[in-house]
């Protein structure tokens, strides 16, 4: 990796990390406070609407943000075309969701979902107003500006959510927490980004960007439908409280896995795009990103799995204890998330959104079969099924990476095998050690300390190359 590229990546990673984790920490703290006041059923009701909102968000973006980032000679006409297209799609989708709200409420047999849907679907319109701003800031690897907007939004919306929860608004406090977060973030990005659309629209620009972005959009919709399939089925087949347990467990598992992966994706995508035509350099940088992401994320996930029970009991209450069981299982599925994401990133970098779409179709067909096979056996069986689904998806995702740059499944597994051994053995040591501690706070603090010490000592004694590269990366100065 060239020195200037390393500096650019390090700076982007720093601000992306600040933006992501400062916001997530605040939202995590807010969620803890609100979850101690509200019930699992309240969160289950919001979870029932997730699939409709998530699919709509995917349609609003339509892959255009990735197309803008990838295009090296983007123009103001391109930017404005995407902006007006997104707004049009956002308004149409809001009207569809507004009209469909009674049908959704009837499907779940929960009348309150009708007014909830009509309010929470405003998020689709709000997000459509800032797709271009986020894309242009990402092109410049300017996550500092995004950090300011997200942090302000998290503080204000957190205050709104906590106040309403204490005031007895119940499930509506969650809805207004989400809406206010997006609204404040949108206003801040408009104020800070300085980009304004020009009154231009080009069908030629639309067709060019849509050619690449449409397949990503369809892939995103398929992925969103599949990811929310669990929420749809759990909400329909099981009780609202069961969905509440699952959503909280999944959110805890996502905190280290998805957030760190998103940070890496946002930084590595524009960086890799700049060397997309140099396969030798692309292969070297890609493998480095892969190893570093696994080296950081794998131990965090195994540590969380080992300490899930004291974690849930301390931060929530006894009423949420079942979420700890689900969290342990989900961690073993989410641990592979960064490997999936970086492989899919490469297909976008190489402009192969057609292969991206093909992979998504095959993975989701297999995933749906696993869901259908496990749902009769209950919620725990469904979570175990997600582990199997993730491993199968990993094999599929690495297929075209091997064909495009010669880094397939076996080579990637060899690259991260030391990290897998370090992390899984660390998780076992932490879990065994915690069994000798009786107080939950001692299990959490003591287990964390043991895990950090074990991982640090083992990687140091074995002369881990990934440890040296991580230290060098952190020390990179602007």
Coordinates of C-alpha atoms in Angstrom, one line a residue:
X1 CA 0.0 0.0 0.0
X2 CA 1.5 3.3 -1.0
X3 CA 2.3 5.8 1.7
X4 CA -0.2 8.4 0.6
X5 CA -2.9 5.7 0.3
X6 CA -2.0 4.4 3.7
X7 CA -2.3 7.9 5.2
X8 CA -5.6 8.6 3.4
X9 CA -6.9 5.3 4.7
X10 CA -5.7 5.8 8.2
X11 CA -7.3 9.3 8.4
X12 CA -10.5 8.1 6.9
X13 CA -10.6 5.1 9.3
X14 CA -10.0 7.4 12.3
X15 CA -12.9 9.8 11.5
X16 CA -15.2 7.0 10.3
X17 CA -14.5 5.2 13.6
X18 CA -15.2 8.4 15.6
X19 CA -18.4 9.1 13.6
X20 CA -19.6 5.5 13.9
X21 CA -18.7 4.7 17.5
X22 CA -19.5 8.0 19.1
X23 CA -22.9 7.9 17.7
X24 CA -23.4 4.2 18.4
X25 CA -22.2 4.6 22.0
X26 CA -24.8 7.3 22.6
X27 CA -27.5 5.3 20.9
X28 CA -26.4 2.3 22.8
X29 CA -26.7 4.2 26.1
X30 CA -30.1 5.6 25.1
X31 CA -31.3 2.1 24.1
X32 CA -30.2 0.7 27.5
X33 CA -32.1 3.4 29.4
X34 CA -35.2 3.0 27.3
X35 CA -35.1 -0.8 27.3
X36 CA -35.1 -0.7 31.1
X37 CA -38.3 1.4 31.0
X38 CA -40.1 -0.2 28.0
X39 CA -40.9 -3.9 27.4
X40 CA -39.7 -6.5 24.9
X41 CA -43.2 -6.3 23.3
X42 CA -42.7 -2.5 22.6
X43 CA -39.5 -3.3 20.7
X44 CA -41.2 -6.2 19.0
X45 CA -43.9 -3.9 17.5
X46 CA -41.2 -1.6 16.0
X47 CA -39.4 -4.7 14.7
X48 CA -42.5 -5.8 12.8
X49 CA -42.2 -2.7 10.6
X50 CA -38.5 -3.0 10.0
X51 CA -38.8 -5.0 6.8
X52 CA -41.0 -2.5 5.1
X53 CA -38.9 0.5 6.1
X54 CA -35.6 -1.2 5.2
X55 CA -36.8 -2.3 1.8
X56 CA -38.0 1.2 1.1
X57 CA -34.6 2.7 2.1
X58 CA -32.9 0.3 -0.3
X59 CA -35.2 1.5 -3.1
X60 CA -34.6 5.1 -2.4
X61 CA -30.8 4.7 -2.8
X62 CA -31.2 2.3 -5.8
X63 CA -27.4 1.8 -5.8
X64 CA -26.8 5.3 -7.0
X65 CA -24.6 6.3 -4.0
X66 CA -22.2 3.4 -4.8
X67 CA -22.3 4.3 -8.5
X68 CA -21.5 8.0 -7.8
X69 CA -18.6 7.0 -5.5
X70 CA -17.2 4.5 -8.1
X71 CA -17.4 7.0 -11.0
X72 CA -14.1 8.8 -11.2
X73 CA -15.4 11.6 -13.5
X74 CA -18.7 12.3 -11.9
X75 CA -20.3 15.7 -12.8
X76 CA -22.7 18.1 -11.2
X77 CA -25.3 16.8 -13.6
X78 CA -24.8 13.3 -12.2
X79 CA -25.2 14.5 -8.7
X80 CA -28.4 16.5 -9.3
X81 CA -29.9 13.7 -11.4
X82 CA -29.4 11.2 -8.5
X83 CA -30.8 13.8 -6.0
X84 CA -34.1 14.4 -7.8
X85 CA -34.6 10.8 -8.6
X86 CA -34.2 9.8 -5.0
X87 CA -36.7 12.4 -3.8
X88 CA -39.2 11.2 -6.3
X89 CA -38.8 7.6 -5.3
X90 CA -39.0 8.5 -1.6
X91 CA -42.3 10.4 -2.0
X92 CA -43.9 7.5 -4.0
X93 CA -42.8 5.0 -1.4
X94 CA -44.1 7.0 1.5
X95 CA -47.5 7.2 -0.2
X96 CA -47.5 3.4 -0.7
X97 CA -46.6 2.8 2.9
X98 CA -49.2 5.2 4.1
X99 CA -51.9 3.5 2.1
X100 CA -50.6 0.0 3.0
X101 CA -50.5 0.7 6.8
X102 CA -54.0 -0.8 7.6
X103 CA -53.1 -4.0 5.7
X104 CA -49.8 -4.3 7.6
X105 CA -51.6 -3.9 10.9
X106 CA -54.1 -6.5 9.9
X107 CA -51.4 -9.0 8.8
X108 CA -49.9 -8.9 12.3
X109 CA -53.2 -8.4 14.1
X110 CA -51.8 -5.3 15.9
X111 CA -54.0 -2.2 15.2
X112 CA -51.4 0.2 16.6
X113 CA -49.1 -0.6 13.7
X114 CA -51.3 1.5 11.4
X115 CA -50.5 4.9 12.9
X116 CA -47.0 3.8 13.7
X117 CA -46.3 2.9 10.1
X118 CA -47.7 6.2 8.8
X119 CA -45.3 8.1 11.1
X120 CA -42.2 6.0 10.9
X121 CA -42.3 5.8 7.1
X122 CA -41.5 9.5 7.0
X123 CA -37.9 8.3 7.5
X124 CA -37.9 7.2 3.8
X125 CA -38.5 10.7 2.6
X126 CA -36.0 12.2 5.1
X127 CA -33.2 9.9 4.0
X128 CA -33.9 10.5 0.3
X129 CA -32.8 14.2 0.9
X130 CA -29.2 13.3 1.9
X131 CA -28.1 10.3 -0.3
X132 CA -26.0 12.5 -2.5
X133 CA -24.5 14.5 0.4
X134 CA -23.3 11.3 2.1
X135 CA -21.9 9.9 -1.2
X136 CA -19.9 13.1 -2.0
X137 CA -18.5 13.3 1.5
X138 CA -17.5 9.6 1.3
X139 CA -15.8 10.2 -2.1
X140 CA -13.6 12.8 -0.3
X141 CA -13.2 10.4 2.7
X142 CA -14.6 13.2 4.8
X143 CA -16.1 11.4 7.7
X144 CA -15.3 14.3 10.0
X145 CA -18.3 16.3 8.7
X146 CA -20.5 13.2 8.9
X147 CA -19.3 12.7 12.5
X148 CA -20.5 16.2 13.4
X149 CA -23.9 15.6 11.9
X150 CA -24.4 12.1 13.3
X151 CA -23.2 13.1 16.8
X152 CA -25.6 16.1 17.0
X153 CA -28.5 14.0 15.9
X154 CA -27.7 11.2 18.4
X155 CA -27.6 13.7 21.3
X156 CA -30.9 15.4 20.4
X157 CA -32.8 12.3 19.5
X158 CA -31.5 10.5 22.5
X159 CA -33.0 13.2 24.7
X160 CA -36.3 13.0 22.9
X161 CA -36.5 9.2 23.3
X162 CA -35.6 9.1 27.0
X163 CA -37.9 11.9 27.9
X164 CA -40.8 10.2 26.1
X165 CA -40.1 6.8 27.6
X166 CA -40.1 8.3 31.1
X167 CA -43.2 10.3 30.3
X168 CA -45.1 7.1 29.5
X169 CA -45.4 7.2 25.7
X170 CA -44.4 3.6 25.5
X171 CA -43.7 2.3 21.9
X172 CA -44.1 5.9 20.5
X173 CA -40.9 6.9 22.3
X174 CA -39.0 4.5 20.1
X175 CA -40.7 5.8 16.9
X176 CA -40.0 9.4 17.7
X177 CA -36.4 8.6 18.7
X178 CA -35.8 7.2 15.2
X179 CA -37.6 9.9 13.3
X180 CA -35.9 12.8 15.2
X181 CA -32.5 11.2 14.7
X182 CA -32.9 11.1 10.9
X183 CA -34.4 14.6 10.8
X184 CA -31.7 16.3 12.7
X185 CA -29.0 14.4 10.8
X186 CA -30.6 15.5 7.5
X187 CA -30.6 19.1 8.6
X188 CA -27.0 19.0 9.8
X189 CA -25.7 17.4 6.5
X190 CA -27.5 20.1 4.5
X191 CA -25.8 22.8 6.7
X192 CA -22.3 21.3 6.8
X193 CA -21.9 19.7 3.3
X194 CA -22.3 22.9 1.3
X195 CA -23.4 20.9 -1.7
X196 CA -26.7 22.1 -3.3
X197 CA -28.4 20.5 -6.3
X198 CA -28.6 22.4 -9.5
X199 CA -31.9 22.5 -11.4
X200 CA -30.8 19.9 -13.9
X201 CA -31.7 16.3 -14.7
X202 CA -30.2 14.1 -17.4
X203 CA -31.6 10.9 -18.7
X204 CA -28.3 10.0 -20.1
X205 CA -26.6 10.4 -16.7
X206 CA -29.5 8.4 -15.1
X207 CA -29.0 5.5 -17.6
X208 CA -25.3 5.4 -17.1
X209 CA -25.5 5.4 -13.3
X210 CA -28.5 3.1 -13.2
X211 CA -26.7 0.5 -15.4
X212 CA -24.3 -0.1 -12.5
X213 CA -26.5 0.9 -9.6
X214 CA -29.6 -1.0 -10.5
X215 CA -28.1 -4.4 -10.0
X216 CA -26.6 -3.2 -6.7
X217 CA -30.1 -1.9 -5.8
X218 CA -31.8 -5.2 -6.6
X219 CA -29.0 -7.0 -4.7
X220 CA -29.6 -4.7 -1.8
X221 CA -33.3 -5.3 -1.8
X222 CA -32.9 -9.0 -1.9
X223 CA -30.4 -8.8 1.0
X224 CA -32.7 -6.5 3.0
X225 CA -35.7 -8.8 2.5
X226 CA -33.7 -11.8 3.6
X227 CA -32.1 -10.0 6.6
X228 CA -35.6 -8.9 7.7
X229 CA -37.2 -12.2 6.9
X230 CA -36.4 -13.3 10.5
X231 CA -38.2 -10.3 11.9
X232 CA -41.2 -10.9 9.6
X233 CA -41.6 -14.5 10.5
X234 CA -40.8 -14.1 14.2
X235 CA -43.4 -11.3 14.4
X236 CA -46.0 -13.4 12.6
X237 CA -45.4 -16.9 14.1
X238 CA -44.2 -16.0 17.6
X239 CA -45.2 -13.3 20.2
X240 CA -44.2 -9.7 20.0
X241 CA -42.0 -10.1 23.1
X242 CA -40.1 -12.9 21.3
X243 CA -39.4 -10.5 18.4
X244 CA -38.3 -8.0 21.1
X245 CA -35.8 -10.4 22.5
X246 CA -34.4 -11.2 19.0
X247 CA -34.1 -7.6 17.9
X248 CA -32.2 -6.6 21.1
X249 CA -29.9 -9.7 20.8
X250 CA -29.2 -9.0 17.1
X251 CA -28.5 -5.3 17.9
X252 CA -26.0 -6.2 20.5
X253 CA -24.3 -8.6 18.1
X254 CA -24.3 -6.0 15.4
X255 CA -22.6 -3.4 17.6
X256 CA -19.0 -4.7 17.2
X257 CA -19.5 -6.7 14.0
X258 CA -21.5 -4.5 11.7
X259 CA -20.2 -1.1 12.9
X260 CA -16.6 -2.0 12.5
X261 CA -17.3 -3.5 9.1
X262 CA -19.3 -0.5 8.0
X263 CA -16.3 1.7 9.0
X264 CA -14.0 -0.4 7.0
X265 CA -16.4 -0.6 4.0
X266 CA -16.9 3.1 3.9
X267 CA -13.1 3.8 3.9
X268 CA -11.9 0.9 1.8
X269 CA -14.4 1.2 -1.0
X270 CA -13.3 4.7 -2.3
X271 CA -9.7 3.7 -1.5
X272 CA -9.9 0.5 -3.5
X273 CA -11.7 2.2 -6.3
X274 CA -8.6 4.4 -6.9
X275 CA -6.5 1.2 -7.7
X276 CA -9.3 -0.8 -9.3
X277 CA -7.2 -1.4 -12.5
X278 CA -4.0 -2.5 -10.8
X279 CA -4.7 -6.1 -9.8
X280 CA -1.4 -6.8 -8.1
X281 CA -1.8 -3.8 -5.8
X282 CA -5.5 -4.4 -5.4
X283 CA -4.8 -8.0 -4.3
X284 CA -2.2 -6.9 -1.7
X285 CA -4.3 -4.1 -0.2
X286 CA -7.4 -6.3 -0.2
X287 CA -5.8 -9.1 1.7
X288 CA -4.4 -6.7 4.2
X289 CA -7.9 -5.2 4.9
X290 CA -9.3 -8.7 5.2
X291 CA -6.7 -9.8 7.8
X292 CA -6.9 -6.6 9.8
X293 CA -10.7 -6.6 10.0
X294 CA -10.8 -10.2 11.1
X295 CA -8.0 -9.6 13.7
X296 CA -10.1 -6.8 15.3
X297 CA -13.6 -8.1 15.0
X298 CA -13.3 -11.9 15.6
X299 CA -12.1 -11.5 19.3
X300 CA -14.7 -8.9 20.0
X301 CA -17.5 -11.3 18.9
X302 CA -16.2 -14.3 20.7
X303 CA -15.7 -12.2 23.9
X304 CA -19.3 -11.0 23.6
X305 CA -20.6 -14.5 23.1
X306 CA -18.7 -15.7 26.2
X307 CA -20.1 -12.9 28.4
X308 CA -23.6 -12.5 26.9
X309 CA -25.4 -13.5 30.1
X310 CA -23.8 -11.0 32.6
X311 CA -23.8 -8.4 29.8
X312 CA -27.6 -8.6 29.4
X313 CA -28.3 -8.9 33.1
X314 CA -26.2 -5.8 34.0
X315 CA -27.4 -3.5 31.2
X316 CA -31.0 -4.6 31.0
X317 CA -33.1 -6.5 33.5
X318 CA -34.1 -10.1 34.3
X319 CA -37.1 -9.6 31.8
X320 CA -34.5 -9.6 29.0
X321 CA -32.6 -12.7 30.1
X322 CA -33.7 -14.8 27.1
X323 CA -32.0 -12.3 24.8
X324 CA -28.7 -13.5 26.3
X325 CA -29.2 -17.0 25.0
X326 CA -30.0 -15.7 21.5
X327 CA -27.1 -13.3 21.6
X328 CA -24.6 -16.1 22.2
X329 CA -25.8 -18.0 19.1
X330 CA -26.1 -14.9 16.9
X331 CA -22.5 -13.9 17.7
X332 CA -21.2 -17.1 16.0
X333 CA -23.2 -16.1 12.9
X334 CA -22.2 -12.4 12.8
X335 CA -18.5 -13.1 13.3
X336 CA -18.3 -13.8 9.6
X337 CA -19.9 -10.5 8.6
X338 CA -16.7 -8.6 7.8
X339 CA -15.5 -11.3 5.5
X340 CA -18.8 -11.2 3.6
X341 CA -18.7 -7.5 3.3
X342 CA -15.1 -7.1 2.1
X343 CA -15.6 -9.8 -0.6
X344 CA -18.7 -8.0 -1.9
X345 CA -16.9 -4.7 -1.8
X346 CA -14.4 -6.1 -4.2
X347 CA -17.1 -6.9 -6.8
X348 CA -18.3 -3.4 -6.6
X349 CA -14.8 -2.0 -7.0
X350 CA -14.3 -4.1 -10.1
X351 CA -17.7 -2.9 -11.5
X352 CA -19.2 -6.4 -11.5
X353 CA -22.6 -5.6 -10.0
X354 CA -23.9 -8.5 -12.2
X355 CA -21.9 -11.0 -10.2
X356 CA -22.9 -9.3 -7.0
X357 CA -26.6 -9.8 -7.9
X358 CA -26.0 -13.4 -8.9
X359 CA -24.4 -14.2 -5.6
X360 CA -27.2 -12.5 -3.6
X361 CA -29.9 -14.6 -5.4
X362 CA -28.1 -17.9 -4.7
X363 CA -27.3 -17.1 -1.1
X364 CA -30.8 -15.9 -0.3
X365 CA -32.4 -19.0 -1.9
X366 CA -30.3 -21.2 0.3
X367 CA -31.0 -19.0 3.3
X368 CA -34.8 -19.1 2.9
X369 CA -34.6 -22.9 2.7
X370 CA -32.7 -22.9 6.0
X371 CA -35.2 -20.6 7.6
X372 CA -38.2 -22.7 6.5
X373 CA -36.4 -25.8 7.8
X374 CA -35.7 -24.4 11.3
X375 CA -38.7 -22.3 12.1
X376 CA -40.9 -25.3 13.2
X377 CA -38.3 -26.0 15.9
X378 CA -38.5 -22.6 17.5
X379 CA -36.5 -19.3 17.8
X380 CA -33.3 -20.9 19.1
X381 CA -33.2 -23.3 16.1
X382 CA -33.6 -20.4 13.7
X383 CA -30.6 -18.7 15.2
X384 CA -28.5 -21.8 14.9
X385 CA -29.7 -22.0 11.3
X386 CA -28.3 -18.5 10.7
X387 CA -24.8 -19.8 11.6
X388 CA -25.1 -22.5 8.9
X389 CA -26.4 -19.9 6.4
X390 CA -23.5 -17.5 7.1
X391 CA -20.9 -20.3 6.5
X392 CA -22.6 -21.3 3.2
X393 CA -22.7 -17.7 2.2
X394 CA -19.0 -17.3 2.9
X395 CA -18.1 -20.0 0.5
X396 CA -20.3 -18.5 -2.2
X397 CA -19.1 -14.9 -1.6
X398 CA -15.4 -15.9 -2.1
X399 CA -16.0 -17.7 -5.4
X400 CA -15.7 -14.6 -7.7
X401 CA -13.1 -13.0 -5.6
X402 CA -10.9 -16.0 -6.4
X403 CA -11.7 -15.6 -10.1
X404 CA -11.1 -11.9 -10.3
X405 CA -7.9 -11.4 -8.2
X406 CA -6.9 -15.0 -7.3
X407 CA -7.9 -14.7 -3.6
X408 CA -10.6 -17.4 -3.1
X409 CA -12.0 -19.2 -0.1
X410 CA -9.0 -21.4 0.8
X411 CA -6.5 -18.5 0.5
X412 CA -8.7 -16.2 2.6
X413 CA -9.2 -18.9 5.2
X414 CA -5.4 -19.5 5.4
X415 CA -4.9 -15.7 5.8
X416 CA -7.3 -15.6 8.8
X417 CA -6.8 -19.0 10.4
X418 CA -4.4 -17.7 13.1
X419 CA -7.0 -15.1 14.1
X420 CA -9.7 -17.7 14.2
X421 CA -7.6 -19.9 16.5
X422 CA -6.7 -16.9 18.7
X423 CA -10.3 -15.7 19.0
X424 CA -12.1 -19.0 19.6
X425 CA -9.6 -20.1 22.2
X426 CA -9.9 -16.7 23.9
X427 CA -13.7 -17.0 24.0
X428 CA -13.4 -20.5 25.6
X429 CA -10.9 -19.2 28.2
X430 CA -13.2 -16.2 29.0
X431 CA -16.3 -18.4 29.4
X432 CA -14.6 -21.0 31.6
X433 CA -13.1 -18.3 33.8
X434 CA -16.4 -16.5 34.2
X435 CA -18.0 -19.7 35.6
X436 CA -15.8 -19.3 38.8
X437 CA -17.1 -15.8 39.4
X438 CA -20.5 -15.3 41.0
X439 CA -21.4 -11.6 40.6
X440 CA -22.4 -10.5 37.2
X441 CA -20.3 -7.3 37.3
X442 CA -17.2 -9.4 38.2
X443 CA -17.9 -11.9 35.4
X444 CA -18.2 -9.0 32.9
X445 CA -15.2 -7.0 34.1
X446 CA -13.0 -9.9 35.0
X447 CA -13.9 -11.8 31.8
X448 CA -13.1 -8.8 29.7
X449 CA -9.7 -8.3 31.4
X450 CA -8.8 -12.0 31.0
X451 CA -9.9 -11.9 27.3
X452 CA -7.8 -8.8 26.5
X453 CA -4.8 -10.2 28.3
X454 CA -5.0 -13.6 26.7
X455 CA -5.4 -12.2 23.2
X456 CA -2.6 -9.7 23.6
X457 CA -0.2 -12.2 25.1
X458 CA -0.9 -15.0 22.6
X459 CA -0.6 -12.8 19.5
X460 CA 2.6 -11.2 20.9
X461 CA 4.2 -14.5 21.7
X462 CA 3.3 -16.1 18.4
X463 CA 4.7 -13.1 16.5
X464 CA 1.4 -12.3 14.8
X465 CA 2.0 -10.4 11.5
X466 CA -1.5 -9.0 11.9
X467 CA -0.7 -7.5 15.2
X468 CA 2.4 -5.8 13.8
X469 CA 0.4 -4.4 10.9
X470 CA -2.4 -3.2 13.1
X471 CA 0.1 -1.3 15.3
X472 CA 1.8 0.2 12.3
X473 CA -1.6 1.2 10.9
X474 CA -2.7 2.9 14.1
X475 CA 0.6 4.8 14.3
X476 CA 0.2 6.1 10.7
X477 CA 0.2 9.9 10.9
X478 CA -1.3 12.4 8.6

